[in-house]
CSV table of C-alpha atoms in Angstrom, one decimal:
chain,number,residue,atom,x,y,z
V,1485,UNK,CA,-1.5,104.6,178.8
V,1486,UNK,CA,-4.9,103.0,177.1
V,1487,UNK,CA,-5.1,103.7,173.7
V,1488,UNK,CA,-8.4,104.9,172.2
V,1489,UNK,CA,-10.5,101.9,170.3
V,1490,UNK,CA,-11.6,102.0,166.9
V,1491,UNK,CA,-14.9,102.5,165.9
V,1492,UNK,CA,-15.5,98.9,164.8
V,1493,UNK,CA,-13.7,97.6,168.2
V,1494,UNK,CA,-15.7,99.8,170.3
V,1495,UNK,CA,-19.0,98.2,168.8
V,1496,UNK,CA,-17.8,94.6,169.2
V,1497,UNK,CA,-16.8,95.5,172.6
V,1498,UNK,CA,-20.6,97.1,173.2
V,1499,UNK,CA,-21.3,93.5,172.1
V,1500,UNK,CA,-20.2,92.5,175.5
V,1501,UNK,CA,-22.2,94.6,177.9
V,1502,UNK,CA,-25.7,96.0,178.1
V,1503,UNK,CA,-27.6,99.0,176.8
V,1504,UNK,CA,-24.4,101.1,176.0
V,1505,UNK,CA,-24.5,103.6,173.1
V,1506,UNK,CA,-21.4,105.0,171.1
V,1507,UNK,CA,-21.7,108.8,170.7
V,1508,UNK,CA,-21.9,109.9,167.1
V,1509,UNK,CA,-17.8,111.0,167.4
V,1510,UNK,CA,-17.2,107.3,168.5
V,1511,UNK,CA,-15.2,109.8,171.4
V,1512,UNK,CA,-17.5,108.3,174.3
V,1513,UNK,CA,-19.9,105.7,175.7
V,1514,UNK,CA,-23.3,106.4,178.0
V,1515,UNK,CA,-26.2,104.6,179.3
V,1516,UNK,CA,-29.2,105.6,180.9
V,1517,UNK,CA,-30.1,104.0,184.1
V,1518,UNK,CA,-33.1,104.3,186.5
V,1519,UNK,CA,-33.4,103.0,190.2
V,1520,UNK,CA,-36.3,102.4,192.5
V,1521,UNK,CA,-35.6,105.6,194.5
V,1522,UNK,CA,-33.0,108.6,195.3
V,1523,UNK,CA,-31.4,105.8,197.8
V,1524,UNK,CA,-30.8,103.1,195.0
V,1525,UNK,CA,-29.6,105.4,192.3
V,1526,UNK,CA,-26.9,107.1,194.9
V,1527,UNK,CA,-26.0,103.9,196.1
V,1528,UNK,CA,-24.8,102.9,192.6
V,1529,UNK,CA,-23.2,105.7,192.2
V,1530,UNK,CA,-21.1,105.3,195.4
V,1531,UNK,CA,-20.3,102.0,194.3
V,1532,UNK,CA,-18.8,103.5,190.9
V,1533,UNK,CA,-17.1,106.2,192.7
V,1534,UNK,CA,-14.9,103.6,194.9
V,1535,UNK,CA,-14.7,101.8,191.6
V,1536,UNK,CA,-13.3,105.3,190.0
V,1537,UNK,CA,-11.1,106.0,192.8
V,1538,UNK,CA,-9.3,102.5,192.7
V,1539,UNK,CA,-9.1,102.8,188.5
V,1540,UNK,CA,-8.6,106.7,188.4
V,1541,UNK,CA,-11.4,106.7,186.3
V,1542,UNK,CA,-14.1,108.7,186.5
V,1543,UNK,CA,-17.6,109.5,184.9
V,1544,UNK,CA,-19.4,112.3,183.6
V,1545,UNK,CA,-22.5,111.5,185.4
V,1546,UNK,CA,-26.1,113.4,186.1
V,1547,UNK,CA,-28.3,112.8,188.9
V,1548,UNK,CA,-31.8,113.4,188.7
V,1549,UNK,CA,-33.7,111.3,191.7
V,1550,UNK,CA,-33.8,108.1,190.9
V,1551,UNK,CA,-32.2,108.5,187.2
V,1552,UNK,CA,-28.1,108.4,186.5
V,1553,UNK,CA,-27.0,109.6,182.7
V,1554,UNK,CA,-23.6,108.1,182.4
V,1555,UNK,CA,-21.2,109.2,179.6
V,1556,UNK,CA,-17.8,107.3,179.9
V,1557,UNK,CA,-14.8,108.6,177.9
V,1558,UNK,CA,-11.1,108.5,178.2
V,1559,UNK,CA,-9.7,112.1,178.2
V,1560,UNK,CA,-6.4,111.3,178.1
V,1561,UNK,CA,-6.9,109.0,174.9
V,1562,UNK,CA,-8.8,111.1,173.0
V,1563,UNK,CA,-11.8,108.6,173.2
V,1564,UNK,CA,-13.3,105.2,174.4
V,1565,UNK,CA,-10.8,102.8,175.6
V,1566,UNK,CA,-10.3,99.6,177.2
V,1567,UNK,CA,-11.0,101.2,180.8
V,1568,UNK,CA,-14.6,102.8,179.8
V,1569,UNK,CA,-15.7,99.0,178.5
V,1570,UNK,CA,-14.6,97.8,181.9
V,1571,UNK,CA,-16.1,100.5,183.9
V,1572,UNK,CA,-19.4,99.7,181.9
V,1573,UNK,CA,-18.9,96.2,182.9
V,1574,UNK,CA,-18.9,96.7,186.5
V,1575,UNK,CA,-21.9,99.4,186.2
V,1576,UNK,CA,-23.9,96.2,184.4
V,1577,UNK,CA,-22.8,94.3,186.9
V,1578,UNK,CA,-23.6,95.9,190.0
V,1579,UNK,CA,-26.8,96.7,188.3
V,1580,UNK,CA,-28.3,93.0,186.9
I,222,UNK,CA,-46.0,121.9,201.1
I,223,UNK,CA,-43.7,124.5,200.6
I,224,UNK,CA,-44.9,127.3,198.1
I,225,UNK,CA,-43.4,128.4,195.6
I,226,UNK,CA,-41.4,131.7,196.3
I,227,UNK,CA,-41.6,134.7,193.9
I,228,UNK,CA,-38.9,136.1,191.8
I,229,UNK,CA,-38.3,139.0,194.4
I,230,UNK,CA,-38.5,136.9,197.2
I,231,UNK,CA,-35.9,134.6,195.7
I,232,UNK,CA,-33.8,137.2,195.1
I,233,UNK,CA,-33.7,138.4,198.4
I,234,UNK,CA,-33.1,134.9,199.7
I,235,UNK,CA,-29.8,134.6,197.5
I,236,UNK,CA,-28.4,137.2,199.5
I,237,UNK,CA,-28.4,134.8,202.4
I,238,UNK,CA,-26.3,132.3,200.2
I,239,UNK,CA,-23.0,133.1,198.1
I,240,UNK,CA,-22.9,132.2,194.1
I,241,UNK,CA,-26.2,130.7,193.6
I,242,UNK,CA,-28.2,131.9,190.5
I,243,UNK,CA,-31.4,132.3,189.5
I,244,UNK,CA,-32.9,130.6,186.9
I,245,UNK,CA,-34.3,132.9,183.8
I,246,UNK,CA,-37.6,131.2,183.9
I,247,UNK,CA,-37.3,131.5,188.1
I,248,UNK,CA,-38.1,127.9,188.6
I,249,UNK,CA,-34.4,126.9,189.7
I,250,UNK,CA,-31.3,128.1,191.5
I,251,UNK,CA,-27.8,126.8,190.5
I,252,UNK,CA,-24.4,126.9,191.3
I,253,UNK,CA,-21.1,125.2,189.8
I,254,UNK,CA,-18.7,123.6,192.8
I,255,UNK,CA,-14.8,122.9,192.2
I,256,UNK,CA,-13.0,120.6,194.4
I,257,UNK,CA,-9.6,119.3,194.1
I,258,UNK,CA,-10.4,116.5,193.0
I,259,UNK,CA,-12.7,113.6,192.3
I,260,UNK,CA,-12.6,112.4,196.0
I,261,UNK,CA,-13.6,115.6,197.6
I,262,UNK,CA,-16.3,116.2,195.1
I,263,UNK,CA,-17.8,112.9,195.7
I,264,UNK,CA,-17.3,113.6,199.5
I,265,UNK,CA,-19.2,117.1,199.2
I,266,UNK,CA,-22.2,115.0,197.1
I,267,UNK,CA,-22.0,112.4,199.6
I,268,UNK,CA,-22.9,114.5,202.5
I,269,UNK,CA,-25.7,116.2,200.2
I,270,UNK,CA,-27.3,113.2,199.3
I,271,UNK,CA,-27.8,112.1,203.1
I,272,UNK,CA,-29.6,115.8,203.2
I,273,UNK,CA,-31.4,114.9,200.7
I,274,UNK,CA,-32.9,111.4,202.3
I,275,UNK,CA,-33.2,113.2,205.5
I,276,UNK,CA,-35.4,116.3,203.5
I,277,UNK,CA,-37.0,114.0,201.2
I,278,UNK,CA,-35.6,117.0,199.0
I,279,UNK,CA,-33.0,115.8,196.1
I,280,UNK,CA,-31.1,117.5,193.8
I,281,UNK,CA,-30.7,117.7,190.1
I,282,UNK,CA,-26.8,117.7,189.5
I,283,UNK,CA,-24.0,116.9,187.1
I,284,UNK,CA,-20.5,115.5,188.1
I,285,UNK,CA,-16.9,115.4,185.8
I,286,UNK,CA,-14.0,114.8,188.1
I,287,UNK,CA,-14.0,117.4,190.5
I,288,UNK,CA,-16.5,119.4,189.5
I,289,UNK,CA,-19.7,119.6,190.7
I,290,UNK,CA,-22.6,121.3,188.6
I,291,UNK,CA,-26.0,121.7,191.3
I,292,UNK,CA,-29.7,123.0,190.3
I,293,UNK,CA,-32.4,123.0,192.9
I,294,UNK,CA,-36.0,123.1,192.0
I,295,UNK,CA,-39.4,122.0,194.2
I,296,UNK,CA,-41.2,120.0,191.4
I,297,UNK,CA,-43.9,119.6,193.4
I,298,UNK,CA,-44.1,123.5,193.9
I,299,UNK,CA,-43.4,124.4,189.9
I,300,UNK,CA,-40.4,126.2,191.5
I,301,UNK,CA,-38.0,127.3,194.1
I,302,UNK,CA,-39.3,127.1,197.4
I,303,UNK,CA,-37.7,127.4,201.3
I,304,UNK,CA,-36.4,124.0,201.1
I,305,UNK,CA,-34.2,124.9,198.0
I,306,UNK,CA,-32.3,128.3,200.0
I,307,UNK,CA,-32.3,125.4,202.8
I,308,UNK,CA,-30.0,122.8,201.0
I,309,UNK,CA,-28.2,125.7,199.0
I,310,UNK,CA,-27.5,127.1,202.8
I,311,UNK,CA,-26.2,123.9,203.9
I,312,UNK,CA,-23.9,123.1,200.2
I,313,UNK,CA,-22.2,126.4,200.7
I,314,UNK,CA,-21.9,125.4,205.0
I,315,UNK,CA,-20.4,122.3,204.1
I,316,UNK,CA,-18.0,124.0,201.6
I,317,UNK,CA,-17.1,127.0,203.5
């Protein structure tokens, strides 16, 4: 099982990828992102969910039209681990 | 555009539909899905979102593994209107 990162790892990691904030408990990850439309935001968010499927990793995620709150977390762990950075990898990725 | 319903009328509407709330300030209805899992959450908000494109009508919603957390709300309107019992008629259909 991943084991939950340390603080300090978790910000060197965040080095890594884009716009992604440690919550104040260092417990999770999230990222705000906005889309052109309903139709570009969902579409990311189906990409993720094949991405989640294939990982069995999911988000805590909010829709609000074109805007997608993402919170990633390890439940399991206790925290952020080595699976959240990589799911915030791909989300960057599909995104740039 | 669809008008803005009033509190009574609401009310009277959500007798048509099964769980959905109404919102203190009366500008939203709600209701909280559980699935079985992530897969047939995202399935159920699959087939909601292609609603929504087809209604030009979207909804404001929150997703953690197989739960599915739905408000619906007209912005235009400053409330809830016939298109909100509409897609909360067609959730509850679709999850019957």
């Amino acid at each position: 099982m991943a084991e939950a990162l340390s603080s300090d790892k978790i910000t060197q990691e965040l080095t890594k990828v884009t716009g992604w904030s440690l919550a104040n408990d260092a417990k999770s990850i999230s990222k705000k992102f906005q889309f052109k439309d309903f139709r570009e935001a969902f579409s990311f968010m189906t990409a993720c969910a094949l991405w989640a499927e294939k990982a069995d990793h999911h988000p805590d995620w909010s829709n609000v039209y074109n805007r997608v709150d993402v919170t990633l977390s390890t439940h399991d762990a206790g925290g952020v681990t080595e699976k959240d950075i990589a799911f915030a990898a791909y989300m960057d990725e599909i995104t740039a």
